[in-house]
Amino acid sequence: MTAPAKQIIVITGMSGSGKSTAIRALEDAGFFCIDNLPVLLLPKLTELAGGGHIERMALVIDAREGVFLKDAPRVLDEVRRAGHQVDVLFLDASDDSLMRRFSETRRRHPLAPEGTVAEGIHAEREALKDLREMADQVIDSSALNVHDLKRMVQGRFSPEPTTGPSLSIMSFGYRYGVP
């Protein structure tokens, strides 16, 4: 008996472009989510999740992969050939937006811990160019806020359309009348 095909969303892109927001949006939509999974483990993950308990997965693969990043296109093709639906979502932003975001958070760029943010952005664009080329969708988050990005991601991948905020009503009473 073969395992049912999985829906796998691979979120990739530039540091500071909204990958964390996108993975949280998919988690809210019911996906099993993993951030920073080594890409070489993806075939094993689909095998382990083959019991039917996990049908929809989302994971972040980005420049933190290091030397394994070059294997990502091959591994994704291998998972597709195994019969799984793999969608690659690439999040991008302008260099100016990324520089501003890094400045606001005062974080170092992961690819330039000793260099400048601009050097890190350039190195990351070069490292991710193969994944960007194979992306099914590229979202430029330069002009988006976190709410807009969340709506876009959920609108694209959520099985049920999100109609707006949810409302919970709780009823209660007083045992001895109104105080």
Short mmCIF file of C-alpha atoms in Angstrom, two decimals:
data_model
loop_
_atom_site.label_atom_id
_atom_site.label_comp_id
_atom_site.label_asym_id
_atom_site.label_seq_id
_atom_site.Cartn_x
_atom_site.Cartn_y
_atom_site.Cartn_z
CA MET A 1 0.00 0.00 0.00
CA THR A 2 1.48 3.34 -1.01
CA ALA A 3 1.25 6.39 1.20
CA PRO A 4 -1.14 9.14 0.09
CA ALA A 5 0.39 12.12 -1.66
CA LYS A 6 1.26 15.06 0.56
CA GLN A 7 0.78 18.74 -0.11
CA ILE A 8 4.16 20.30 0.66
CA ILE A 9 4.73 24.06 0.66
CA VAL A 10 8.38 25.09 0.61
CA ILE A 11 8.87 28.66 1.77
CA THR A 12 12.16 30.17 0.79
CA GLY A 13 13.54 33.60 0.11
CA MET A 14 15.53 36.46 1.46
CA SER A 15 16.19 36.95 5.16
CA GLY A 16 13.84 39.69 6.35
CA SER A 17 11.30 39.13 3.58
CA GLY A 18 8.61 37.52 5.75
CA LYS A 19 9.32 33.78 5.83
CA SER A 20 8.45 33.56 9.54
CA THR A 21 5.16 35.34 8.93
CA ALA A 22 4.35 33.01 6.03
CA ILE A 23 5.10 29.83 8.01
CA ARG A 24 2.94 31.07 10.91
CA ALA A 25 0.12 31.83 8.45
CA LEU A 26 0.28 28.27 7.13
CA GLU A 27 0.41 26.88 10.66
CA ASP A 28 -2.78 28.84 11.41
CA ALA A 29 -4.29 27.27 8.27
CA GLY A 30 -3.65 23.77 9.63
CA PHE A 31 -0.33 22.85 8.03
CA PHE A 32 2.33 20.87 9.90
CA CYS A 33 5.21 23.37 9.86
CA ILE A 34 8.97 23.06 10.25
CA ASP A 35 11.38 25.98 10.12
CA ASN A 36 14.97 25.40 8.94
CA LEU A 37 14.64 21.74 7.98
CA PRO A 38 17.80 20.46 6.29
CA VAL A 39 16.60 19.86 2.75
CA LEU A 40 18.25 16.44 2.60
CA LEU A 41 15.78 15.24 5.27
CA LEU A 42 12.68 16.07 3.21
CA PRO A 43 12.34 12.64 1.53
CA LYS A 44 12.68 10.94 4.93
CA LEU A 45 10.11 13.32 6.43
CA THR A 46 7.57 12.47 3.72
CA GLU A 47 8.25 8.79 4.36
CA LEU A 48 7.77 9.16 8.13
CA ALA A 49 4.59 11.19 7.64
CA GLY A 50 3.26 8.56 5.24
CA GLY A 51 0.86 7.04 7.72
CA GLY A 52 -1.79 9.51 6.66
CA HIS A 53 -1.70 11.59 9.82
CA ILE A 54 0.04 14.52 8.16
CA GLU A 55 -1.36 15.44 4.76
CA ARG A 56 -0.25 19.07 4.50
CA MET A 57 3.25 20.24 5.40
CA ALA A 58 5.02 23.56 5.12
CA LEU A 59 8.70 24.11 5.66
CA VAL A 60 11.26 26.85 5.39
CA ILE A 61 14.41 26.21 3.39
CA ASP A 62 16.74 29.17 3.17
CA ALA A 63 20.35 30.33 3.19
CA ARG A 64 20.90 28.84 6.66
CA GLU A 65 21.18 25.48 4.85
CA GLY A 66 24.77 26.30 4.01
CA VAL A 67 26.43 23.65 1.84
CA PHE A 68 23.18 21.64 1.54
CA LEU A 69 21.39 24.49 -0.24
CA LYS A 70 22.80 23.45 -3.62
CA ASP A 71 20.99 20.08 -3.24
CA ALA A 72 17.56 21.69 -2.76
CA PRO A 73 16.41 21.66 -6.43
CA ARG A 74 17.40 17.98 -6.80
CA VAL A 75 15.68 16.95 -3.56
CA LEU A 76 12.49 18.87 -4.40
CA ASP A 77 12.36 17.18 -7.83
CA GLU A 78 12.86 13.80 -6.12
CA VAL A 79 9.91 14.46 -3.79
CA ARG A 80 7.76 15.54 -6.75
CA ARG A 81 8.67 12.35 -8.63
CA ALA A 82 7.53 10.38 -5.54
CA GLY A 83 4.04 11.75 -6.25
CA HIS A 84 3.80 14.60 -3.77
CA GLN A 85 2.50 18.06 -4.64
CA VAL A 86 5.36 20.48 -3.95
CA ASP A 87 4.81 24.23 -4.24
CA VAL A 88 7.78 26.56 -3.85
CA LEU A 89 6.97 30.03 -2.53
CA PHE A 90 9.83 32.53 -2.80
CA LEU A 91 9.58 35.66 -0.66
CA ASP A 92 11.61 38.62 -1.83
CA ALA A 93 11.91 42.32 -1.06
CA SER A 94 13.91 45.20 -2.41
CA ASP A 95 17.42 45.70 -1.07
CA ASP A 96 16.31 49.00 0.50
CA SER A 97 13.43 47.30 2.34
CA LEU A 98 15.68 44.52 3.60
CA MET A 99 18.33 47.01 4.75
CA ARG A 100 15.65 49.00 6.59
CA ARG A 101 14.21 45.87 8.24
CA PHE A 102 17.64 44.73 9.43
CA SER A 103 18.34 48.23 10.72
CA GLU A 104 15.04 48.32 12.63
CA THR A 105 15.64 44.95 14.29
CA ARG A 106 19.38 45.55 14.77
CA ARG A 107 20.11 42.00 13.71
CA ARG A 108 23.17 40.83 11.79
CA HIS A 109 22.58 39.27 8.42
CA PRO A 110 23.00 35.46 8.69
CA LEU A 111 25.36 35.34 5.70
CA ALA A 112 27.50 38.26 6.84
CA PRO A 113 27.99 37.96 10.59
CA GLU A 114 31.21 39.97 10.37
CA GLY A 115 30.37 42.02 7.27
CA THR A 116 27.71 44.51 6.32
CA VAL A 117 24.05 43.80 5.76
CA ALA A 118 24.44 44.81 2.10
CA GLU A 119 27.16 42.16 1.65
CA GLY A 120 24.90 39.57 3.26
CA ILE A 121 21.96 40.47 1.01
CA HIS A 122 24.15 40.18 -2.09
CA ALA A 123 25.55 36.79 -0.98
CA GLU A 124 22.07 35.52 -0.16
CA ARG A 125 20.62 36.56 -3.54
CA GLU A 126 23.42 34.63 -5.23
CA ALA A 127 22.93 31.55 -3.03
CA LEU A 128 19.15 31.45 -3.58
CA LYS A 129 19.03 32.14 -7.33
CA ASP A 130 18.34 28.47 -8.25
CA LEU A 131 15.43 28.24 -5.81
CA ARG A 132 14.03 31.53 -7.08
CA GLU A 133 14.09 30.23 -10.64
CA MET A 134 12.15 27.09 -9.69
CA ALA A 135 9.59 28.95 -7.53
CA ASP A 136 5.93 28.50 -8.38
CA GLN A 137 5.18 31.92 -6.93
CA VAL A 138 7.34 34.91 -6.01
CA ILE A 139 5.94 37.47 -3.59
CA ASP A 140 7.62 40.84 -3.24
CA SER A 141 6.94 41.88 0.35
CA SER A 142 8.57 45.31 0.07
CA ALA A 143 5.27 47.18 0.36
CA LEU A 144 3.39 44.59 2.45
CA ASN A 145 2.82 44.58 6.17
CA VAL A 146 2.61 41.32 8.13
CA HIS A 147 -1.21 41.22 7.91
CA ASP A 148 -1.21 41.65 4.11
CA LEU A 149 1.41 38.93 3.70
CA LYS A 150 -0.51 36.55 5.97
CA ARG A 151 -3.71 37.13 3.95
CA MET A 152 -1.86 36.52 0.67
CA VAL A 153 -0.28 33.26 1.86
CA GLN A 154 -3.48 31.92 3.41
CA GLY A 155 -5.48 32.97 0.36
CA ARG A 156 -3.12 31.01 -1.87
CA PHE A 157 -2.74 27.83 0.18
CA SER A 158 -5.56 27.59 2.72
CA PRO A 159 -8.18 24.93 1.91
CA GLU A 160 -10.98 27.14 3.27
CA PRO A 161 -11.14 30.79 2.38
CA THR A 162 -10.58 33.08 5.33
CA THR A 163 -13.55 35.36 5.66
CA GLY A 164 -12.30 37.64 8.39
CA PRO A 165 -11.93 37.66 12.11
CA SER A 166 -13.45 34.91 14.19
CA LEU A 167 -15.82 35.61 17.03
CA SER A 168 -16.35 33.45 20.11
CA ILE A 169 -19.40 33.96 22.30
CA MET A 170 -19.48 32.63 25.83
CA SER A 171 -22.64 32.61 27.89
CA PHE A 172 -22.64 32.56 31.66
CA GLY A 173 -25.03 33.23 34.51
CA TYR A 174 -24.98 34.25 38.13
CA ARG A 175 -26.01 31.60 40.60
CA TYR A 176 -27.73 34.03 42.99
CA GLY A 177 -28.91 36.65 40.52
CA VAL A 178 -27.20 39.74 39.13
CA PRO A 179 -24.69 41.20 41.62
#
